[in-house]
JSON list of C-alpha atoms in Angstrom, two decimals:
[
{"chain": "Y", "resi": 1, "resn": "UNK", "atom": "CA", "xyz": [39.57, 1.48, -5.08]},
{"chain": "Y", "resi": 2, "resn": "UNK", "atom": "CA", "xyz": [42.92, 2.53, -3.52]},
{"chain": "Y", "resi": 3, "resn": "UNK", "atom": "CA", "xyz": [44.52, 5.46, -4.80]},
{"chain": "Y", "resi": 4, "resn": "UNK", "atom": "CA", "xyz": [46.86, 3.04, -7.21]},
{"chain": "Y", "resi": 5, "resn": "UNK", "atom": "CA", "xyz": [43.28, 2.11, -8.85]},
{"chain": "Y", "resi": 6, "resn": "UNK", "atom": "CA", "xyz": [42.49, 5.67, -9.68]},
{"chain": "Y", "resi": 7, "resn": "UNK", "atom": "CA", "xyz": [45.97, 6.72, -11.06]},
{"chain": "Y", "resi": 8, "resn": "UNK", "atom": "CA", "xyz": [46.04, 3.08, -13.36]},
{"chain": "Y", "resi": 9, "resn": "UNK", "atom": "CA", "xyz": [42.97, 4.34, -14.67]},
{"chain": "Y", "resi": 10, "resn": "UNK", "atom": "CA", "xyz": [43.51, 8.10, -14.53]},
{"chain": "Y", "resi": 11, "resn": "UNK", "atom": "CA", "xyz": [46.60, 7.11, -16.89]},
{"chain": "Y", "resi": 12, "resn": "UNK", "atom": "CA", "xyz": [44.37, 4.94, -19.39]},
{"chain": "Y", "resi": 13, "resn": "UNK", "atom": "CA", "xyz": [42.29, 6.94, -19.56]},
{"chain": "Y", "resi": 14, "resn": "UNK", "atom": "CA", "xyz": [44.75, 9.67, -20.45]},
{"chain": "Y", "resi": 15, "resn": "UNK", "atom": "CA", "xyz": [46.49, 7.01, -22.61]},
{"chain": "Y", "resi": 16, "resn": "UNK", "atom": "CA", "xyz": [42.71, 6.43, -24.40]},
{"chain": "Y", "resi": 17, "resn": "UNK", "atom": "CA", "xyz": [42.35, 10.08, -25.71]},
{"chain": "Y", "resi": 18, "resn": "UNK", "atom": "CA", "xyz": [45.55, 11.06, -27.14]},
{"chain": "Y", "resi": 19, "resn": "UNK", "atom": "CA", "xyz": [45.43, 7.41, -28.77]},
{"chain": "Y", "resi": 20, "resn": "UNK", "atom": "CA", "xyz": [42.23, 8.52, -30.45]},
{"chain": "Y", "resi": 21, "resn": "UNK", "atom": "CA", "xyz": [43.04, 12.67, -30.76]},
{"chain": "Y", "resi": 22, "resn": "UNK", "atom": "CA", "xyz": [46.38, 12.14, -32.46]},
{"chain": "Y", "resi": 23, "resn": "UNK", "atom": "CA", "xyz": [44.20, 11.36, -36.07]},
{"chain": "Y", "resi": 24, "resn": "UNK", "atom": "CA", "xyz": [42.27, 14.33, -36.35]},
{"chain": "Y", "resi": 25, "resn": "UNK", "atom": "CA", "xyz": [44.81, 17.04, -34.65]},
{"chain": "Y", "resi": 26, "resn": "UNK", "atom": "CA", "xyz": [48.07, 15.46, -36.39]},
{"chain": "Y", "resi": 27, "resn": "UNK", "atom": "CA", "xyz": [46.27, 15.98, -39.28]},
{"chain": "Y", "resi": 28, "resn": "UNK", "atom": "CA", "xyz": [44.74, 19.51, -38.68]},
{"chain": "Y", "resi": 29, "resn": "UNK", "atom": "CA", "xyz": [48.24, 20.48, -38.04]},
{"chain": "Y", "resi": 30, "resn": "UNK", "atom": "CA", "xyz": [49.97, 18.81, -41.13]},
{"chain": "Y", "resi": 31, "resn": "UNK", "atom": "CA", "xyz": [47.17, 20.89, -43.40]},
{"chain": "Y", "resi": 32, "resn": "UNK", "atom": "CA", "xyz": [47.50, 24.00, -41.11]},
{"chain": "Y", "resi": 33, "resn": "UNK", "atom": "CA", "xyz": [50.98, 23.87, -41.40]},
{"chain": "Y", "resi": 34, "resn": "UNK", "atom": "CA", "xyz": [50.78, 22.99, -45.28]},
{"chain": "Y", "resi": 35, "resn": "UNK", "atom": "CA", "xyz": [48.26, 26.31, -45.88]},
{"chain": "Y", "resi": 36, "resn": "UNK", "atom": "CA", "xyz": [50.43, 28.98, -43.85]},
{"chain": "Y", "resi": 37, "resn": "UNK", "atom": "CA", "xyz": [53.29, 27.98, -45.72]},
{"chain": "Y", "resi": 38, "resn": "UNK", "atom": "CA", "xyz": [51.10, 28.95, -48.78]},
{"chain": "Y", "resi": 39, "resn": "UNK", "atom": "CA", "xyz": [50.04, 31.83, -47.62]},
{"chain": "Y", "resi": 40, "resn": "UNK", "atom": "CA", "xyz": [53.76, 33.14, -46.76]},
{"chain": "Y", "resi": 41, "resn": "UNK", "atom": "CA", "xyz": [54.55, 32.46, -49.94]},
{"chain": "Y", "resi": 42, "resn": "UNK", "atom": "CA", "xyz": [51.82, 33.93, -51.93]},
{"chain": "Y", "resi": 43, "resn": "UNK", "atom": "CA", "xyz": [50.70, 36.65, -49.23]},
{"chain": "Y", "resi": 44, "resn": "UNK", "atom": "CA", "xyz": [46.95, 36.21, -49.30]},
{"chain": "Y", "resi": 45, "resn": "UNK", "atom": "CA", "xyz": [46.04, 36.04, -45.80]},
{"chain": "Y", "resi": 46, "resn": "UNK", "atom": "CA", "xyz": [41.68, 34.75, -46.44]},
{"chain": "Y", "resi": 47, "resn": "UNK", "atom": "CA", "xyz": [40.90, 33.55, -43.21]},
{"chain": "Y", "resi": 48, "resn": "UNK", "atom": "CA", "xyz": [38.53, 31.23, -45.01]},
{"chain": "Y", "resi": 49, "resn": "UNK", "atom": "CA", "xyz": [41.95, 29.94, -47.37]},
{"chain": "Y", "resi": 50, "resn": "UNK", "atom": "CA", "xyz": [42.87, 27.84, -43.35]},
{"chain": "Y", "resi": 51, "resn": "UNK", "atom": "CA", "xyz": [39.22, 27.36, -42.03]},
{"chain": "Y", "resi": 52, "resn": "UNK", "atom": "CA", "xyz": [37.80, 25.16, -45.61]},
{"chain": "Y", "resi": 53, "resn": "UNK", "atom": "CA", "xyz": [40.66, 23.10, -45.44]},
{"chain": "Y", "resi": 54, "resn": "UNK", "atom": "CA", "xyz": [41.16, 22.24, -42.64]},
{"chain": "Y", "resi": 55, "resn": "UNK", "atom": "CA", "xyz": [37.95, 20.95, -41.70]},
{"chain": "Y", "resi": 56, "resn": "UNK", "atom": "CA", "xyz": [37.32, 19.25, -44.86]},
{"chain": "Y", "resi": 57, "resn": "UNK", "atom": "CA", "xyz": [40.55, 17.20, -44.14]},
{"chain": "Y", "resi": 58, "resn": "UNK", "atom": "CA", "xyz": [39.69, 16.37, -40.87]},
{"chain": "Y", "resi": 59, "resn": "UNK", "atom": "CA", "xyz": [36.64, 14.76, -42.23]},
{"chain": "Y", "resi": 60, "resn": "UNK", "atom": "CA", "xyz": [38.45, 13.03, -44.48]},
{"chain": "Y", "resi": 61, "resn": "UNK", "atom": "CA", "xyz": [40.24, 12.06, -41.05]},
{"chain": "Y", "resi": 62, "resn": "UNK", "atom": "CA", "xyz": [37.41, 10.96, -39.05]},
{"chain": "Y", "resi": 63, "resn": "UNK", "atom": "CA", "xyz": [36.02, 9.17, -42.27]},
{"chain": "Y", "resi": 64, "resn": "UNK", "atom": "CA", "xyz": [38.92, 7.38, -42.55]},
{"chain": "Y", "resi": 65, "resn": "UNK", "atom": "CA", "xyz": [39.97, 6.62, -38.23]},
{"chain": "Y", "resi": 66, "resn": "UNK", "atom": "CA", "xyz": [36.03, 6.55, -36.95]},
{"chain": "Y", "resi": 67, "resn": "UNK", "atom": "CA", "xyz": [35.92, 2.96, -36.67]},
{"chain": "Y", "resi": 68, "resn": "UNK", "atom": "CA", "xyz": [39.02, 2.44, -35.18]},
{"chain": "Y", "resi": 69, "resn": "UNK", "atom": "CA", "xyz": [38.03, 5.48, -32.79]},
{"chain": "Y", "resi": 70, "resn": "UNK", "atom": "CA", "xyz": [34.88, 3.77, -31.62]},
{"chain": "Y", "resi": 71, "resn": "UNK", "atom": "CA", "xyz": [36.38, 0.56, -31.73]},
{"chain": "Y", "resi": 72, "resn": "UNK", "atom": "CA", "xyz": [38.76, 1.77, -29.18]},
{"chain": "Y", "resi": 73, "resn": "UNK", "atom": "CA", "xyz": [36.73, 3.39, -27.58]},
{"chain": "Y", "resi": 74, "resn": "UNK", "atom": "CA", "xyz": [34.36, 0.78, -26.67]},
{"chain": "Y", "resi": 75, "resn": "UNK", "atom": "CA", "xyz": [36.72, -1.94, -25.42]},
{"chain": "Y", "resi": 76, "resn": "UNK", "atom": "CA", "xyz": [38.46, 0.94, -23.67]},
{"chain": "Y", "resi": 77, "resn": "UNK", "atom": "CA", "xyz": [34.76, 0.89, -21.99]},
{"chain": "Y", "resi": 78, "resn": "UNK", "atom": "CA", "xyz": [34.50, -2.56, -21.95]},
{"chain": "Y", "resi": 79, "resn": "UNK", "atom": "CA", "xyz": [37.99, -3.33, -20.81]},
{"chain": "Y", "resi": 80, "resn": "UNK", "atom": "CA", "xyz": [36.52, -0.73, -17.21]},
{"chain": "Y", "resi": 81, "resn": "UNK", "atom": "CA", "xyz": [33.50, -3.18, -16.75]},
{"chain": "Y", "resi": 82, "resn": "UNK", "atom": "CA", "xyz": [35.40, -6.05, -16.66]},
{"chain": "Y", "resi": 83, "resn": "UNK", "atom": "CA", "xyz": [37.41, -4.15, -13.60]},
{"chain": "Y", "resi": 84, "resn": "UNK", "atom": "CA", "xyz": [34.66, -3.26, -11.54]},
{"chain": "Y", "resi": 85, "resn": "UNK", "atom": "CA", "xyz": [34.47, -6.33, -10.28]},
{"chain": "Y", "resi": 86, "resn": "UNK", "atom": "CA", "xyz": [37.71, -6.26, -9.11]},
{"chain": "Y", "resi": 87, "resn": "UNK", "atom": "CA", "xyz": [37.89, -2.35, -7.79]},
{"chain": "Y", "resi": 88, "resn": "UNK", "atom": "CA", "xyz": [34.23, -3.57, -5.89]},
{"chain": "Y", "resi": 89, "resn": "UNK", "atom": "CA", "xyz": [35.88, -6.66, -4.23]},
{"chain": "Y", "resi": 90, "resn": "UNK", "atom": "CA", "xyz": [38.69, -3.88, -2.49]},
{"chain": "Y", "resi": 91, "resn": "UNK", "atom": "CA", "xyz": [36.36, -1.87, -0.69]}
]
């Protein structure tokens, strides 16, 4: 396995990780922003006001995108296992 192979696998891994994490992180970011605007407008500084809606929104995002996330991870794993013979022949 060469340095280029390792770099290619690492790059692909980071791209898959970013795609898989994006829906959940963006949901939490959007809900957190809306809640912080609400808290700034009403001057209510209750910690649970930001935590509970964010937790519910992330759970809904996981329910909606969970199937796609699992399919992406399985496809990536199959792709890695398909590359194994090619990578082992170079050694």
